Each structure stands twice: as C-alpha cells, then as structure tokens.
Coordinates of C-alpha atoms in Angstrom, one line a residue:
M8 CA 105.6 -115.9 150.4
N9 CA 105.6 -118.4 147.9
F10 CA 105.8 -117.2 144.7
S11 CA 105.9 -119.0 141.5
T12 CA 106.9 -116.3 139.1
L13 CA 109.6 -114.3 140.8
L14 CA 112.6 -115.9 143.0
V15 CA 113.4 -113.7 146.4
E16 CA 116.5 -113.8 147.5
E17 CA 117.6 -111.4 151.1
F18 CA 121.0 -110.5 151.7
D19 CA 122.2 -108.2 154.0
G20 CA 120.9 -104.8 153.3
Y21 CA 119.1 -105.6 150.2
T22 CA 116.7 -108.1 148.6
V23 CA 117.2 -109.1 145.0
L24 CA 114.1 -110.2 142.9
T25 CA 114.3 -112.4 139.8
L26 CA 111.4 -112.6 137.5
N27 CA 111.5 -115.9 136.7
R28 CA 109.4 -116.9 133.5
P29 CA 112.9 -118.0 131.5
N30 CA 110.7 -119.7 128.9
A31 CA 108.8 -116.7 127.6
L32 CA 111.6 -114.6 128.1
N33 CA 110.0 -113.2 131.9
A34 CA 106.9 -112.1 129.7
L35 CA 104.3 -109.9 131.7
N36 CA 101.2 -111.8 132.4
Q37 CA 98.9 -111.5 134.8
K38 CA 100.2 -114.0 137.1
L39 CA 103.3 -112.3 137.3
L40 CA 102.1 -108.9 137.9
S41 CA 99.7 -109.9 140.5
E42 CA 102.9 -111.4 142.5
L43 CA 105.0 -108.7 141.6
K44 CA 102.1 -106.1 143.1
D45 CA 102.0 -108.5 146.5
F46 CA 106.1 -108.4 146.6
V47 CA 105.7 -104.5 146.4
L48 CA 103.3 -104.6 148.9
S49 CA 105.3 -106.7 151.2
F50 CA 108.5 -105.0 150.8
K51 CA 107.5 -101.4 150.9
D52 CA 108.1 -102.0 154.7
S53 CA 110.9 -104.2 154.8
K54 CA 114.2 -102.8 156.8
Q55 CA 116.1 -103.6 153.2
R56 CA 117.8 -100.8 151.9
A57 CA 118.0 -101.6 148.2
L58 CA 116.0 -103.8 146.0
I59 CA 117.8 -105.7 142.7
V60 CA 115.3 -106.7 139.9
T61 CA 116.1 -108.4 137.1
G62 CA 115.0 -111.0 134.8
S63 CA 115.8 -115.3 135.3
G64 CA 117.7 -116.4 132.1
E65 CA 120.6 -114.9 130.0
K66 CA 118.3 -113.5 127.0
A67 CA 115.7 -111.1 128.8
F68 CA 115.4 -109.0 132.0
V69 CA 111.6 -108.6 131.0
A70 CA 110.7 -109.2 127.1
G71 CA 107.2 -107.2 127.3
A72 CA 103.4 -108.3 127.9
D73 CA 102.6 -111.5 127.4
I74 CA 101.1 -111.3 123.9
K75 CA 99.7 -115.3 123.8
E76 CA 98.1 -114.5 127.2
M77 CA 96.6 -110.6 126.2
Q78 CA 95.0 -112.3 122.8
E79 CA 92.6 -114.4 125.0
L80 CA 91.7 -111.3 126.6
T81 CA 88.4 -109.4 126.3
P82 CA 88.7 -105.3 126.2
D83 CA 87.6 -105.5 129.8
Q84 CA 90.2 -107.7 131.2
A85 CA 93.0 -106.2 128.9
H86 CA 92.4 -102.8 130.5
E87 CA 91.9 -103.5 134.3
M88 CA 95.5 -105.9 133.0
S89 CA 97.2 -102.3 132.1
L90 CA 95.6 -100.6 134.9
N91 CA 97.1 -103.5 137.1
G92 CA 100.3 -102.9 135.4
Q93 CA 100.4 -98.9 136.1
E94 CA 99.3 -99.5 139.5
T95 CA 102.5 -102.1 140.3
F96 CA 104.6 -100.1 138.1
Q97 CA 103.8 -96.7 140.3
M98 CA 104.1 -98.5 143.4
L99 CA 107.7 -100.2 142.3
Q100 CA 108.4 -96.4 141.6
D101 CA 107.1 -95.3 145.0
L102 CA 109.1 -97.9 147.3
P103 CA 111.1 -95.9 149.8
Q104 CA 114.2 -98.3 149.1
V105 CA 116.4 -97.3 146.0
V106 CA 115.4 -99.8 143.3
I107 CA 117.8 -100.9 141.1
G108 CA 117.1 -102.6 137.6
A109 CA 119.6 -105.2 136.3
V110 CA 119.1 -105.4 132.8
N111 CA 120.5 -108.6 131.2
G112 CA 118.9 -108.7 128.0
F113 CA 115.9 -107.7 126.3
A114 CA 114.1 -105.0 127.9
L115 CA 110.9 -104.8 125.4
G116 CA 107.3 -103.1 126.0
G117 CA 106.5 -103.6 129.4
G118 CA 110.1 -104.7 129.9
F119 CA 111.3 -101.3 129.7
E120 CA 107.9 -99.9 131.7
L121 CA 109.3 -101.7 134.5
A122 CA 113.1 -100.8 134.0
L123 CA 111.5 -97.1 133.6
A124 CA 110.2 -97.8 137.2
C125 CA 113.3 -98.2 138.7
D126 CA 115.7 -95.5 140.6
F127 CA 118.5 -96.1 138.0
L128 CA 119.6 -98.9 135.5
I129 CA 122.6 -101.1 135.0
A130 CA 122.7 -102.3 131.3
S131 CA 124.8 -105.6 130.0
E132 CA 126.4 -104.9 127.1
K133 CA 123.5 -107.0 126.0
A134 CA 120.6 -105.2 127.1
K135 CA 118.5 -103.8 124.2
F136 CA 115.4 -101.5 125.2
G137 CA 112.5 -100.8 123.2
L138 CA 108.9 -100.1 122.8
P139 CA 108.0 -102.7 119.6
E140 CA 104.2 -103.0 120.5
V141 CA 103.4 -100.1 118.6
S142 CA 104.3 -102.0 115.6
L143 CA 101.4 -104.1 116.6
G144 CA 98.9 -101.1 117.1
L145 CA 99.6 -101.6 120.9
I146 CA 100.0 -98.4 122.7
P147 CA 102.9 -98.7 126.1
G148 CA 99.9 -99.8 128.9
Y149 CA 101.7 -99.2 132.1
G150 CA 102.6 -95.7 132.2
G151 CA 105.9 -95.9 130.1
T152 CA 105.5 -93.2 127.8
Q153 CA 105.2 -90.7 130.9
R154 CA 108.1 -92.4 132.6
L155 CA 110.0 -92.3 129.4
S156 CA 109.5 -88.6 128.6
R157 CA 110.9 -87.7 131.9
V158 CA 114.1 -89.6 131.7
V159 CA 115.0 -88.8 128.2
G160 CA 112.6 -86.0 127.3
L161 CA 110.2 -85.6 125.1
K162 CA 111.6 -85.8 121.3
N163 CA 113.4 -88.9 122.1
A164 CA 110.5 -90.0 124.0
S165 CA 108.5 -90.1 121.0
Y166 CA 110.9 -91.6 118.6
L167 CA 111.1 -94.5 120.6
A168 CA 107.2 -94.4 121.0
L169 CA 106.5 -93.6 117.2
T170 CA 109.1 -96.5 115.3
G171 CA 109.2 -99.1 117.8
E172 CA 112.7 -99.4 117.4
M173 CA 115.2 -101.1 120.2
I174 CA 118.2 -99.1 121.1
K175 CA 121.6 -101.0 123.1
A176 CA 122.6 -100.3 125.9
D177 CA 125.3 -98.4 125.4
K178 CA 123.2 -96.1 122.9
A179 CA 120.7 -95.9 126.0

C-alpha cells in the first residue's frame, strides 16, 4: 500500500509505522486518519508480532488534531471525523499484535489519545503529554478520556482533562 502521510518499514517480526506530517507536527487530519485506518485493517492479519508507532521529526509524536482543518469542517463533518478517529484508535488497540508507542516529542490531544491506544509506551526525555484542546473549549474526541482514566485512574485523568496541563515523560 502506498501512503502519503505514513511511512511503513517492515523488519523481521515487527513493523515501524511513522506518522509523517512533520511540517504540521504530525497533526491528525482526515487524510492521516483514513490512511491509518487502512493500515490497521491490513496489518491485523499480518504475520508480524509487533507494531511500533512513532512520529516523524524531532518535535512531535503527534501534536493533536489538525485544528486548521477542523475549523473548516461543518458540525456534521467534525462529528464524522471524531467517530472515525474513535473507530481507528479502537481498531489499533484491538490488534492482536503488540503495539508500542515510541513517543519522541509532543503527544497532545489526539496524539495523546493515539498513544493511549498502544499497549505500552516508550517515551524520550523530550516527550510531553496532555489534552490542551480543553483550553479551546473542545473535549478529547477519539476516546481518550475513557482510555486515560483506565490507565491513570479517574482523579488523575480528570485533572488532565479539566486543566489541559502538559506533563513531561518522567511524570507520566
């Protein structure tokens, strides 16, 4: 499969999937989500034992949803994008292979939600996690509030979801 927003490298027993929109800090737009869904659908039947998900560039794993694109969407289109993201991240979480998130920078908003859909995370010292969309009056739209509370407990999840505070890798 050819992708314009994903780089796929296969090795013996595992695959590295790189979200590749470095000029947009790998922000999730409709194209990237669509390609990610197509990749996950094809990968689930793969003989590979593991998938490593990372972001291109040195600044971000995924810096969230593409807010510029979202501003152009109608409410119905935005709702559809949210449902698509939820479905795609759930499919990623449900893969039979081990999914490792290699967080190499910002994992914010949708990027944090994507990281939470992985089985476990390896984070560089530059990694920062958070849900800053709440400061824009938006709620996490890809299932992150549910996944976050399961991972860090209700009180910690509530704090992050209500404040929009970013936390560094060592605290996370």
